[in-house]
Amino acid sequence: MVLEASVICVDNSEWMRNGDYLPTRMESQADAVNLVCNVKTQQNPESTVGVMTMAGRGPEVLVTPTQDLGKILTALHGVTINGKTNFVSTIHVAQLALKHRQNKNQRQRIIAFVGSPLEDDQKDLVKLGKKLKKNNVAVDVINFGETAENQEKLEAFVGAINNNDNSNLLTVPPGPHILSDIVISSPILQDGEGGGPSIMPLAGGGMGGDFEYGVDPSIDPELAMALRISAEEERQRQERENVAGGGAAAEGGAEGGAAAGGGAMVTDED
């Protein structure tokens, strides 16, 4: 498996409040980011992942590349929606974080979620892409939300970076699908292989074929196992939340019954 240091750029702009990706762009992105972190840290035990935000007062590194998944998830839990993104500045900061990685044998990769309009000029994006290519930095971009508006710019950006298909553009239009499910099936999580643009079809069959989680375990058994573990952890988390919610409801019902049994009566007063 590829030894990598990755920085995931999270779009936390005001555009992430939109509900065209269920339940919101922000929450669907959060699920996808959690998935990417899980897979990247399990593909190679020596790989590291960092996280940063793209909006607010400016790009901010929340966690430098680390193997501590708990630290990453804790940082993601505290991300708030604010302001608008500055894509070029974000990528510059991410590259700087990768430059100072502890293990210089790790390949460098930036994974950027873009769910708001890009205000950067296309020429600046191409210039940045060429610089990243020169410095051996690969970039994966998940284009969702403002897909049509950003497509041309992001294609030019990824095209300028691409070196032996080491970078990817995944475009996911709004629809009944789940963002994290599409990311699972994309080249972004295929251990660094693939490259070029991928556009999620609006309808019809999924990208993963008939395999569970879209991965053939005979080709990549470790990735298939990582995805199964991630899905099981998510299922257990949801079960715990359901149990906790049910207990709170039962407690509330008991208190209501006790109040009724005590003969309390509420009357309307004019």
Short mmCIF file of N, CA, C and O in Angstrom, two decimals, residues 19-152:
data_model
loop_
_atom_site.label_atom_id
_atom_site.label_comp_id
_atom_site.label_asym_id
_atom_site.label_seq_id
_atom_site.Cartn_x
_atom_site.Cartn_y
_atom_site.Cartn_z
N GLY A 19 -29.52 22.30 1.79
CA GLY A 19 -30.02 20.95 2.01
C GLY A 19 -30.19 20.13 0.75
O GLY A 19 -30.94 19.15 0.74
N ASP A 20 -29.46 20.49 -0.34
CA ASP A 20 -29.60 19.72 -1.58
C ASP A 20 -28.86 18.39 -1.51
O ASP A 20 -29.05 17.52 -2.37
N TYR A 21 -27.99 18.21 -0.52
CA TYR A 21 -27.39 16.91 -0.22
C TYR A 21 -27.86 16.56 1.19
O TYR A 21 -27.58 17.31 2.13
N LEU A 22 -28.54 15.43 1.32
CA LEU A 22 -29.18 15.10 2.60
C LEU A 22 -28.16 14.69 3.65
O LEU A 22 -27.23 13.94 3.36
N PRO A 23 -28.36 15.14 4.92
CA PRO A 23 -29.37 16.12 5.35
C PRO A 23 -28.99 17.57 5.01
O PRO A 23 -29.83 18.40 4.79
N THR A 24 -27.69 17.87 5.00
CA THR A 24 -27.18 19.16 4.53
C THR A 24 -25.84 18.89 3.85
O THR A 24 -25.25 17.81 4.00
N ARG A 25 -25.35 19.88 3.13
CA ARG A 25 -24.03 19.73 2.52
C ARG A 25 -22.97 19.48 3.59
O ARG A 25 -22.07 18.66 3.41
N MET A 26 -23.07 20.19 4.71
CA MET A 26 -22.08 20.07 5.76
C MET A 26 -22.06 18.67 6.36
O MET A 26 -20.99 18.07 6.54
N GLU A 27 -23.23 18.14 6.66
CA GLU A 27 -23.29 16.82 7.29
C GLU A 27 -22.91 15.71 6.33
O GLU A 27 -22.26 14.73 6.72
N SER A 28 -23.31 15.84 5.06
CA SER A 28 -22.92 14.81 4.09
C SER A 28 -21.41 14.85 3.85
O SER A 28 -20.77 13.81 3.70
N GLN A 29 -20.84 16.06 3.86
CA GLN A 29 -19.39 16.19 3.74
C GLN A 29 -18.69 15.57 4.96
O GLN A 29 -17.68 14.87 4.82
N ALA A 30 -19.24 15.81 6.16
CA ALA A 30 -18.63 15.27 7.38
C ALA A 30 -18.55 13.75 7.34
O ALA A 30 -17.52 13.16 7.72
N ASP A 31 -19.61 13.10 6.86
CA ASP A 31 -19.60 11.63 6.75
C ASP A 31 -18.52 11.17 5.78
O ASP A 31 -17.80 10.20 6.03
N ALA A 32 -18.40 11.89 4.65
CA ALA A 32 -17.40 11.52 3.65
C ALA A 32 -15.98 11.74 4.17
O ALA A 32 -15.09 10.92 3.93
N VAL A 33 -15.77 12.83 4.90
CA VAL A 33 -14.44 13.11 5.46
C VAL A 33 -14.06 12.04 6.48
O VAL A 33 -12.92 11.57 6.51
N ASN A 34 -15.01 11.66 7.34
CA ASN A 34 -14.75 10.59 8.32
C ASN A 34 -14.33 9.30 7.61
O ASN A 34 -13.40 8.60 8.04
N LEU A 35 -15.02 9.00 6.52
CA LEU A 35 -14.71 7.79 5.75
C LEU A 35 -13.30 7.86 5.18
O LEU A 35 -12.52 6.91 5.30
N VAL A 36 -12.96 8.99 4.57
CA VAL A 36 -11.63 9.14 3.97
C VAL A 36 -10.54 9.01 5.02
O VAL A 36 -9.53 8.33 4.80
N CYS A 37 -10.75 9.63 6.18
CA CYS A 37 -9.77 9.52 7.27
C CYS A 37 -9.58 8.07 7.71
O CYS A 37 -8.45 7.61 7.91
N ASN A 38 -10.69 7.34 7.86
CA ASN A 38 -10.62 5.93 8.26
C ASN A 38 -9.82 5.12 7.25
O ASN A 38 -8.93 4.35 7.62
N VAL A 39 -10.15 5.28 5.99
CA VAL A 39 -9.50 4.46 4.95
C VAL A 39 -8.02 4.82 4.82
O VAL A 39 -7.16 3.93 4.75
N LYS A 40 -7.71 6.10 4.81
CA LYS A 40 -6.32 6.52 4.62
C LYS A 40 -5.42 6.05 5.76
O LYS A 40 -4.26 5.68 5.53
N THR A 41 -5.95 6.05 6.99
CA THR A 41 -5.12 5.62 8.13
C THR A 41 -4.99 4.11 8.21
O THR A 41 -4.11 3.60 8.90
N GLN A 42 -5.88 3.38 7.51
CA GLN A 42 -5.83 1.93 7.54
C GLN A 42 -5.16 1.32 6.31
O GLN A 42 -4.78 0.14 6.33
N GLN A 43 -5.02 2.10 5.23
CA GLN A 43 -4.37 1.56 4.04
C GLN A 43 -2.90 1.25 4.30
O GLN A 43 -2.35 0.30 3.74
N ASN A 44 -2.27 2.07 5.13
CA ASN A 44 -0.88 1.84 5.50
C ASN A 44 -0.69 2.33 6.93
O ASN A 44 -1.00 3.48 7.23
N PRO A 45 -0.20 1.48 7.83
CA PRO A 45 -0.09 1.87 9.25
C PRO A 45 0.85 3.06 9.48
O PRO A 45 0.80 3.68 10.54
N GLU A 46 1.69 3.39 8.50
CA GLU A 46 2.62 4.50 8.66
C GLU A 46 2.15 5.76 7.93
O GLU A 46 2.83 6.79 7.96
N SER A 47 0.99 5.68 7.27
CA SER A 47 0.44 6.87 6.62
C SER A 47 -0.16 7.80 7.66
O SER A 47 -0.57 7.38 8.74
N THR A 48 -0.21 9.09 7.35
CA THR A 48 -0.74 10.08 8.27
C THR A 48 -1.78 10.95 7.56
O THR A 48 -1.75 11.10 6.34
N VAL A 49 -2.68 11.53 8.35
CA VAL A 49 -3.74 12.38 7.80
C VAL A 49 -3.84 13.64 8.66
O VAL A 49 -3.84 13.57 9.89
N GLY A 50 -3.96 14.78 8.01
CA GLY A 50 -4.22 16.04 8.68
C GLY A 50 -5.52 16.64 8.18
O GLY A 50 -6.04 16.23 7.14
N VAL A 51 -6.05 17.60 8.91
CA VAL A 51 -7.32 18.23 8.54
C VAL A 51 -7.22 19.73 8.69
O VAL A 51 -6.61 20.23 9.65
N MET A 52 -7.82 20.46 7.75
CA MET A 52 -7.89 21.91 7.84
C MET A 52 -9.21 22.40 7.28
O MET A 52 -9.89 21.71 6.53
N THR A 53 -9.60 23.61 7.68
CA THR A 53 -10.81 24.23 7.17
C THR A 53 -10.45 25.30 6.14
O THR A 53 -9.34 25.84 6.14
N MET A 54 -11.43 25.61 5.26
CA MET A 54 -11.17 26.49 4.13
C MET A 54 -11.79 27.88 4.28
O MET A 54 -11.45 28.79 3.53
N ALA A 55 -12.75 28.04 5.20
CA ALA A 55 -13.48 29.30 5.32
C ALA A 55 -13.28 29.91 6.71
O ALA A 55 -12.41 29.49 7.46
N GLY A 56 -14.13 30.88 7.04
CA GLY A 56 -13.98 31.59 8.31
C GLY A 56 -13.03 32.76 8.15
O GLY A 56 -13.00 33.43 7.12
N ARG A 57 -12.22 33.01 9.16
CA ARG A 57 -11.26 34.11 9.08
C ARG A 57 -10.16 33.84 8.06
O ARG A 57 -9.49 34.74 7.60
N GLY A 58 -10.00 32.58 7.72
CA GLY A 58 -9.00 32.18 6.74
C GLY A 58 -8.73 30.69 6.88
O GLY A 58 -9.22 30.04 7.81
N PRO A 59 -7.96 30.11 5.97
CA PRO A 59 -7.63 28.69 6.08
C PRO A 59 -6.95 28.39 7.42
O PRO A 59 -6.07 29.15 7.85
N GLU A 60 -7.36 27.30 8.05
CA GLU A 60 -6.80 26.97 9.37
C GLU A 60 -6.52 25.48 9.46
O GLU A 60 -7.39 24.65 9.20
N VAL A 61 -5.29 25.14 9.83
CA VAL A 61 -4.93 23.74 10.04
C VAL A 61 -5.41 23.31 11.42
O VAL A 61 -4.96 23.86 12.43
N LEU A 62 -6.32 22.36 11.47
CA LEU A 62 -6.85 21.87 12.75
C LEU A 62 -5.95 20.79 13.33
O LEU A 62 -5.72 20.77 14.55
N VAL A 63 -5.47 19.90 12.47
CA VAL A 63 -4.58 18.82 12.91
C VAL A 63 -3.52 18.61 11.83
O VAL A 63 -3.86 18.41 10.66
N THR A 64 -2.25 18.69 12.20
CA THR A 64 -1.19 18.36 11.25
C THR A 64 -1.20 16.85 11.02
O THR A 64 -1.74 16.10 11.84
N PRO A 65 -0.62 16.38 9.91
CA PRO A 65 -0.69 14.94 9.60
C PRO A 65 -0.29 14.05 10.78
O PRO A 65 0.79 14.21 11.35
N THR A 66 -1.19 13.15 11.14
CA THR A 66 -1.01 12.28 12.30
C THR A 66 -1.61 10.91 12.03
O THR A 66 -2.42 10.74 11.11
N GLN A 67 -1.23 9.93 12.85
CA GLN A 67 -1.84 8.60 12.79
C GLN A 67 -2.96 8.45 13.81
O GLN A 67 -3.62 7.41 13.86
N ASP A 68 -3.19 9.48 14.62
CA ASP A 68 -4.19 9.44 15.69
C ASP A 68 -5.56 9.79 15.13
O ASP A 68 -5.93 10.97 15.02
N LEU A 69 -6.34 8.78 14.80
CA LEU A 69 -7.66 9.00 14.21
C LEU A 69 -8.60 9.71 15.18
O LEU A 69 -9.41 10.54 14.78
N GLY A 70 -8.48 9.41 16.46
CA GLY A 70 -9.32 10.06 17.46
C GLY A 70 -9.10 11.56 17.49
O GLY A 70 -10.05 12.33 17.62
N LYS A 71 -7.87 11.97 17.37
CA LYS A 71 -7.53 13.40 17.35
C LYS A 71 -8.16 14.08 16.14
O LYS A 71 -8.67 15.21 16.22
N ILE A 72 -8.14 13.39 15.01
CA ILE A 72 -8.71 13.94 13.78
C ILE A 72 -10.22 14.10 13.92
O ILE A 72 -10.78 15.16 13.60
N LEU A 73 -10.90 13.06 14.40
CA LEU A 73 -12.36 13.09 14.52
C LEU A 73 -12.81 14.14 15.53
O LEU A 73 -13.85 14.78 15.35
N THR A 74 -12.04 14.31 16.61
CA THR A 74 -12.36 15.33 17.59
C THR A 74 -12.29 16.72 16.97
O THR A 74 -13.16 17.58 17.21
N ALA A 75 -11.27 16.96 16.16
CA ALA A 75 -11.13 18.25 15.51
C ALA A 75 -12.27 18.50 14.53
O ALA A 75 -12.81 19.61 14.45
N LEU A 76 -12.66 17.47 13.79
CA LEU A 76 -13.75 17.61 12.82
C LEU A 76 -15.07 17.94 13.52
O LEU A 76 -15.90 18.68 12.98
N HIS A 77 -15.25 17.38 14.70
CA HIS A 77 -16.50 17.60 15.44
C HIS A 77 -16.67 19.08 15.81
O HIS A 77 -17.80 19.55 15.96
N GLY A 78 -15.57 19.80 15.92
CA GLY A 78 -15.65 21.20 16.33
C GLY A 78 -15.72 22.19 15.18
O GLY A 78 -15.71 23.40 15.42
N VAL A 79 -15.79 21.72 13.94
CA VAL A 79 -15.83 22.63 12.78
C VAL A 79 -17.17 23.35 12.73
O VAL A 79 -18.23 22.74 12.86
N THR A 80 -17.14 24.65 12.54
CA THR A 80 -18.37 25.45 12.44
C THR A 80 -18.45 26.12 11.07
O THR A 80 -17.44 26.35 10.41
N ILE A 81 -19.66 26.45 10.66
CA ILE A 81 -19.89 27.10 9.37
C ILE A 81 -19.70 28.61 9.53
O ILE A 81 -20.26 29.23 10.42
N ASN A 82 -18.90 29.19 8.61
CA ASN A 82 -18.63 30.62 8.72
C ASN A 82 -17.94 31.13 7.47
O ASN A 82 -16.96 30.55 7.00
N GLY A 83 -18.46 32.22 6.89
CA GLY A 83 -17.78 32.92 5.82
C GLY A 83 -17.76 32.20 4.49
O GLY A 83 -18.62 31.39 4.18
N LYS A 84 -16.73 32.50 3.70
CA LYS A 84 -16.58 31.89 2.37
C LYS A 84 -15.16 31.38 2.20
O LYS A 84 -14.24 31.78 2.92
N THR A 85 -14.98 30.49 1.23
CA THR A 85 -13.69 29.83 1.07
C THR A 85 -12.73 30.65 0.22
O THR A 85 -13.14 31.45 -0.62
N ASN A 86 -11.45 30.42 0.45
CA ASN A 86 -10.38 30.92 -0.41
C ASN A 86 -9.58 29.70 -0.83
O ASN A 86 -8.69 29.26 -0.10
N PHE A 87 -9.90 29.16 -2.00
CA PHE A 87 -9.35 27.87 -2.41
C PHE A 87 -7.84 27.92 -2.58
O PHE A 87 -7.11 27.06 -2.07
N VAL A 88 -7.35 28.92 -3.30
CA VAL A 88 -5.91 28.99 -3.57
C VAL A 88 -5.10 29.11 -2.28
O VAL A 88 -4.10 28.41 -2.09
N SER A 89 -5.55 29.97 -1.37
CA SER A 89 -4.84 30.13 -0.09
C SER A 89 -4.87 28.83 0.70
O SER A 89 -3.87 28.46 1.35
N THR A 90 -6.01 28.13 0.67
CA THR A 90 -6.13 26.86 1.39
C THR A 90 -5.11 25.85 0.89
O THR A 90 -4.43 25.18 1.68
N ILE A 91 -5.00 25.72 -0.42
CA ILE A 91 -4.07 24.74 -0.99
C ILE A 91 -2.63 25.10 -0.66
O ILE A 91 -1.79 24.22 -0.38
N HIS A 92 -2.31 26.39 -0.65
CA HIS A 92 -0.96 26.82 -0.27
C HIS A 92 -0.64 26.40 1.17
O HIS A 92 0.45 25.89 1.46
N VAL A 93 -1.60 26.60 2.07
CA VAL A 93 -1.40 26.23 3.48
C VAL A 93 -1.28 24.71 3.62
O VAL A 93 -0.43 24.21 4.37
N ALA A 94 -2.10 23.98 2.89
CA ALA A 94 -2.04 22.51 2.94
C ALA A 94 -0.69 22.01 2.45
O ALA A 94 -0.10 21.08 3.03
N GLN A 95 -0.19 22.61 1.38
CA GLN A 95 1.12 22.21 0.87
C GLN A 95 2.22 22.48 1.89
O GLN A 95 3.15 21.67 2.07
N LEU A 96 2.11 23.60 2.60
CA LEU A 96 3.10 23.93 3.63
C LEU A 96 3.06 22.91 4.77
O LEU A 96 4.11 22.50 5.28
N ALA A 97 1.84 22.48 5.14
CA ALA A 97 1.70 21.47 6.19
C ALA A 97 2.34 20.15 5.76
O ALA A 97 2.98 19.45 6.57
N LEU A 98 2.20 19.81 4.49
CA LEU A 98 2.79 18.57 3.98
C LEU A 98 4.32 18.68 3.89
O LEU A 98 5.03 17.71 4.13
N LYS A 99 4.79 19.86 3.56
CA LYS A 99 6.24 20.07 3.45
C LYS A 99 6.94 19.78 4.76
O LYS A 99 8.08 19.29 4.78
N HIS A 100 6.26 20.04 5.89
CA HIS A 100 6.85 19.84 7.20
C HIS A 100 6.48 18.50 7.83
O HIS A 100 6.58 18.33 9.04
N ARG A 101 6.05 17.55 7.01
CA ARG A 101 5.73 16.21 7.52
C ARG A 101 6.99 15.58 8.11
O ARG A 101 8.11 15.86 7.64
N GLN A 102 6.81 14.73 9.12
CA GLN A 102 7.96 14.15 9.81
C GLN A 102 8.67 13.11 8.97
O GLN A 102 9.89 13.03 8.96
N ASN A 103 7.88 12.28 8.25
CA ASN A 103 8.47 11.22 7.44
C ASN A 103 8.57 11.68 5.99
O ASN A 103 7.57 11.74 5.28
N LYS A 104 9.76 12.01 5.55
CA LYS A 104 9.94 12.54 4.20
C LYS A 104 9.78 11.47 3.12
O LYS A 104 9.76 11.79 1.92
N ASN A 105 9.67 10.21 3.52
CA ASN A 105 9.44 9.14 2.55
C ASN A 105 7.96 9.04 2.14
O ASN A 105 7.63 8.35 1.18
N GLN A 106 7.10 9.73 2.87
CA GLN A 106 5.68 9.72 2.54
C GLN A 106 5.42 10.56 1.30
O GLN A 106 5.92 11.67 1.16
N ARG A 107 4.59 10.04 0.41
CA ARG A 107 4.11 10.84 -0.71
C ARG A 107 3.15 11.91 -0.17
O ARG A 107 2.51 11.71 0.85
N GLN A 108 3.06 13.01 -0.89
CA GLN A 108 2.22 14.12 -0.44
C GLN A 108 0.90 14.15 -1.22
O GLN A 108 0.92 14.07 -2.45
N ARG A 109 -0.20 14.30 -0.49
CA ARG A 109 -1.51 14.36 -1.14
C ARG A 109 -2.43 15.32 -0.41
O ARG A 109 -2.46 15.35 0.83
N ILE A 110 -3.15 16.12 -1.18
CA ILE A 110 -4.18 17.01 -0.66
C ILE A 110 -5.53 16.52 -1.16
O ILE A 110 -5.68 16.20 -2.34
N ILE A 111 -6.51 16.43 -0.25
CA ILE A 111 -7.87 16.02 -0.62
C ILE A 111 -8.80 17.18 -0.26
O ILE A 111 -8.97 17.49 0.92
N ALA A 112 -9.36 17.83 -1.27
CA ALA A 112 -10.15 19.04 -1.05
C ALA A 112 -11.62 18.80 -1.38
O ALA A 112 -11.95 18.35 -2.48
N PHE A 113 -12.48 19.11 -0.42
CA PHE A 113 -13.93 19.08 -0.64
C PHE A 113 -14.37 20.50 -1.01
O PHE A 113 -14.16 21.44 -0.24
N VAL A 114 -14.98 20.65 -2.17
CA VAL A 114 -15.40 21.97 -2.65
C VAL A 114 -16.91 21.97 -2.84
O VAL A 114 -17.44 21.36 -3.77
N GLY A 115 -17.61 22.65 -1.93
CA GLY A 115 -19.07 22.69 -1.98
C GLY A 115 -19.62 24.10 -2.12
O GLY A 115 -20.81 24.34 -1.88
N SER A 116 -18.78 25.04 -2.53
CA SER A 116 -19.19 26.44 -2.69
C SER A 116 -18.52 27.00 -3.94
O SER A 116 -17.54 26.44 -4.44
N PRO A 117 -19.03 28.11 -4.47
CA PRO A 117 -18.47 28.67 -5.71
C PRO A 117 -17.01 29.08 -5.56
O PRO A 117 -16.63 29.67 -4.55
N LEU A 118 -16.21 28.75 -6.56
CA LEU A 118 -14.80 29.17 -6.56
C LEU A 118 -14.69 30.57 -7.12
O LEU A 118 -15.07 30.82 -8.27
N GLU A 119 -14.16 31.49 -6.33
CA GLU A 119 -13.98 32.86 -6.78
C GLU A 119 -12.60 33.08 -7.38
O GLU A 119 -12.31 34.14 -7.94
N ASP A 120 -11.72 32.09 -7.26
CA ASP A 120 -10.37 32.22 -7.79
C ASP A 120 -10.38 32.17 -9.32
O ASP A 120 -11.18 31.46 -9.93
N ASP A 121 -9.47 32.91 -9.92
CA ASP A 121 -9.35 32.93 -11.37
C ASP A 121 -8.76 31.62 -11.88
O ASP A 121 -7.88 31.03 -11.23
N GLN A 122 -9.23 31.15 -13.02
CA GLN A 122 -8.76 29.88 -13.56
C GLN A 122 -7.26 29.91 -13.85
O GLN A 122 -6.56 28.90 -13.64
N LYS A 123 -6.74 31.03 -14.28
CA LYS A 123 -5.30 31.13 -14.54
C LYS A 123 -4.49 30.92 -13.27
O LYS A 123 -3.43 30.28 -13.29
N ASP A 124 -5.00 31.45 -12.15
CA ASP A 124 -4.32 31.27 -10.87
C ASP A 124 -4.35 29.80 -10.44
O ASP A 124 -3.39 29.29 -9.86
N LEU A 125 -5.47 29.14 -10.73
CA LEU A 125 -5.60 27.73 -10.38
C LEU A 125 -4.62 26.88 -11.19
O LEU A 125 -3.98 25.96 -10.66
N VAL A 126 -4.50 27.16 -12.47
CA VAL A 126 -3.57 26.41 -13.33
C VAL A 126 -2.13 26.66 -12.88
O VAL A 126 -1.31 25.72 -12.80
N LYS A 127 -1.81 27.89 -12.55
CA LYS A 127 -0.46 28.23 -12.06
C LYS A 127 -0.16 27.46 -10.78
O LYS A 127 0.95 26.91 -10.61
N LEU A 128 -1.14 27.41 -9.87
CA LEU A 128 -0.97 26.67 -8.62
C LEU A 128 -0.80 25.19 -8.90
O LEU A 128 0.04 24.52 -8.27
N GLY A 129 -1.60 24.66 -9.83
CA GLY A 129 -1.50 23.24 -10.17
C GLY A 129 -0.12 22.86 -10.69
O GLY A 129 0.43 21.82 -10.32
N LYS A 130 0.46 23.71 -11.53
CA LYS A 130 1.80 23.43 -12.06
C LYS A 130 2.85 23.44 -10.95
O LYS A 130 3.79 22.64 -10.96
N LYS A 131 2.66 24.35 -9.99
CA LYS A 131 3.60 24.41 -8.86
C LYS A 131 3.50 23.13 -8.01
O LYS A 131 4.53 22.59 -7.59
N LEU A 132 2.28 22.67 -7.78
CA LEU A 132 2.10 21.44 -7.00
C LEU A 132 2.71 20.24 -7.73
O LEU A 132 3.34 19.37 -7.10
N LYS A 133 2.52 20.19 -9.03
CA LYS A 133 3.11 19.09 -9.82
C LYS A 133 4.63 19.10 -9.71
O LYS A 133 5.26 18.05 -9.56
N LYS A 134 5.21 20.29 -9.79
CA LYS A 134 6.68 20.43 -9.68
C LYS A 134 7.18 19.94 -8.34
O LYS A 134 8.29 19.38 -8.25
N ASN A 135 6.37 20.12 -7.29
CA ASN A 135 6.76 19.71 -5.93
C ASN A 135 6.25 18.33 -5.55
O ASN A 135 6.28 17.97 -4.37
N ASN A 136 5.77 17.58 -6.55
CA ASN A 136 5.32 16.20 -6.33
C ASN A 136 4.18 16.08 -5.31
O ASN A 136 4.18 15.19 -4.47
N VAL A 137 3.24 17.02 -5.40
CA VAL A 137 2.06 16.97 -4.54
C VAL A 137 0.86 16.56 -5.38
O VAL A 137 0.53 17.23 -6.37
N ALA A 138 0.22 15.47 -5.02
CA ALA A 138 -1.00 15.02 -5.70
C ALA A 138 -2.21 15.66 -5.04
O ALA A 138 -2.19 15.96 -3.84
N VAL A 139 -3.28 15.87 -5.82
CA VAL A 139 -4.48 16.49 -5.28
C VAL A 139 -5.71 15.75 -5.77
O VAL A 139 -5.85 15.46 -6.97
N ASP A 140 -6.60 15.42 -4.84
CA ASP A 140 -7.92 14.89 -5.17
C ASP A 140 -8.94 15.95 -4.80
O ASP A 140 -8.89 16.53 -3.71
N VAL A 141 -9.88 16.22 -5.70
CA VAL A 141 -10.92 17.22 -5.45
C VAL A 141 -12.29 16.57 -5.55
O VAL A 141 -12.59 15.89 -6.54
N ILE A 142 -13.12 16.74 -4.52
CA ILE A 142 -14.52 16.31 -4.56
C ILE A 142 -15.36 17.55 -4.82
O ILE A 142 -15.48 18.43 -3.95
N ASN A 143 -15.91 17.64 -6.02
CA ASN A 143 -16.70 18.79 -6.44
C ASN A 143 -18.18 18.48 -6.24
O ASN A 143 -18.73 17.63 -6.94
N PHE A 144 -18.80 19.12 -5.28
CA PHE A 144 -20.23 18.92 -5.04
C PHE A 144 -20.87 20.27 -4.73
O PHE A 144 -20.17 21.24 -4.48
N GLY A 145 -22.18 20.32 -4.75
CA GLY A 145 -22.84 21.60 -4.49
C GLY A 145 -22.94 22.43 -5.74
O GLY A 145 -23.87 22.30 -6.53
N GLU A 146 -21.95 23.29 -5.97
CA GLU A 146 -21.95 24.16 -7.15
C GLU A 146 -21.17 23.50 -8.28
O GLU A 146 -20.19 24.03 -8.79
N THR A 147 -21.62 22.31 -8.67
CA THR A 147 -20.84 21.47 -9.59
C THR A 147 -20.66 22.09 -10.97
O THR A 147 -19.56 22.11 -11.51
N ALA A 148 -21.75 22.59 -11.56
CA ALA A 148 -21.66 23.14 -12.91
C ALA A 148 -20.77 24.37 -12.95
O ALA A 148 -19.96 24.56 -13.87
N GLU A 149 -20.90 25.22 -11.95
CA GLU A 149 -20.14 26.46 -11.91
C GLU A 149 -18.64 26.21 -11.74
O GLU A 149 -17.81 26.93 -12.29
N ASN A 150 -18.29 25.17 -10.98
CA ASN A 150 -16.88 24.93 -10.65
C ASN A 150 -16.19 23.94 -11.58
O ASN A 150 -14.96 23.82 -11.53
N GLN A 151 -16.95 23.21 -12.39
CA GLN A 151 -16.40 22.09 -13.13
C GLN A 151 -15.21 22.48 -14.02
O GLN A 151 -14.15 21.86 -13.98
N GLU A 152 -15.38 23.51 -14.83
CA GLU A 152 -14.33 23.90 -15.78
C GLU A 152 -13.05 24.31 -15.06
O GLU A 152 -11.94 23.91 -15.44
#
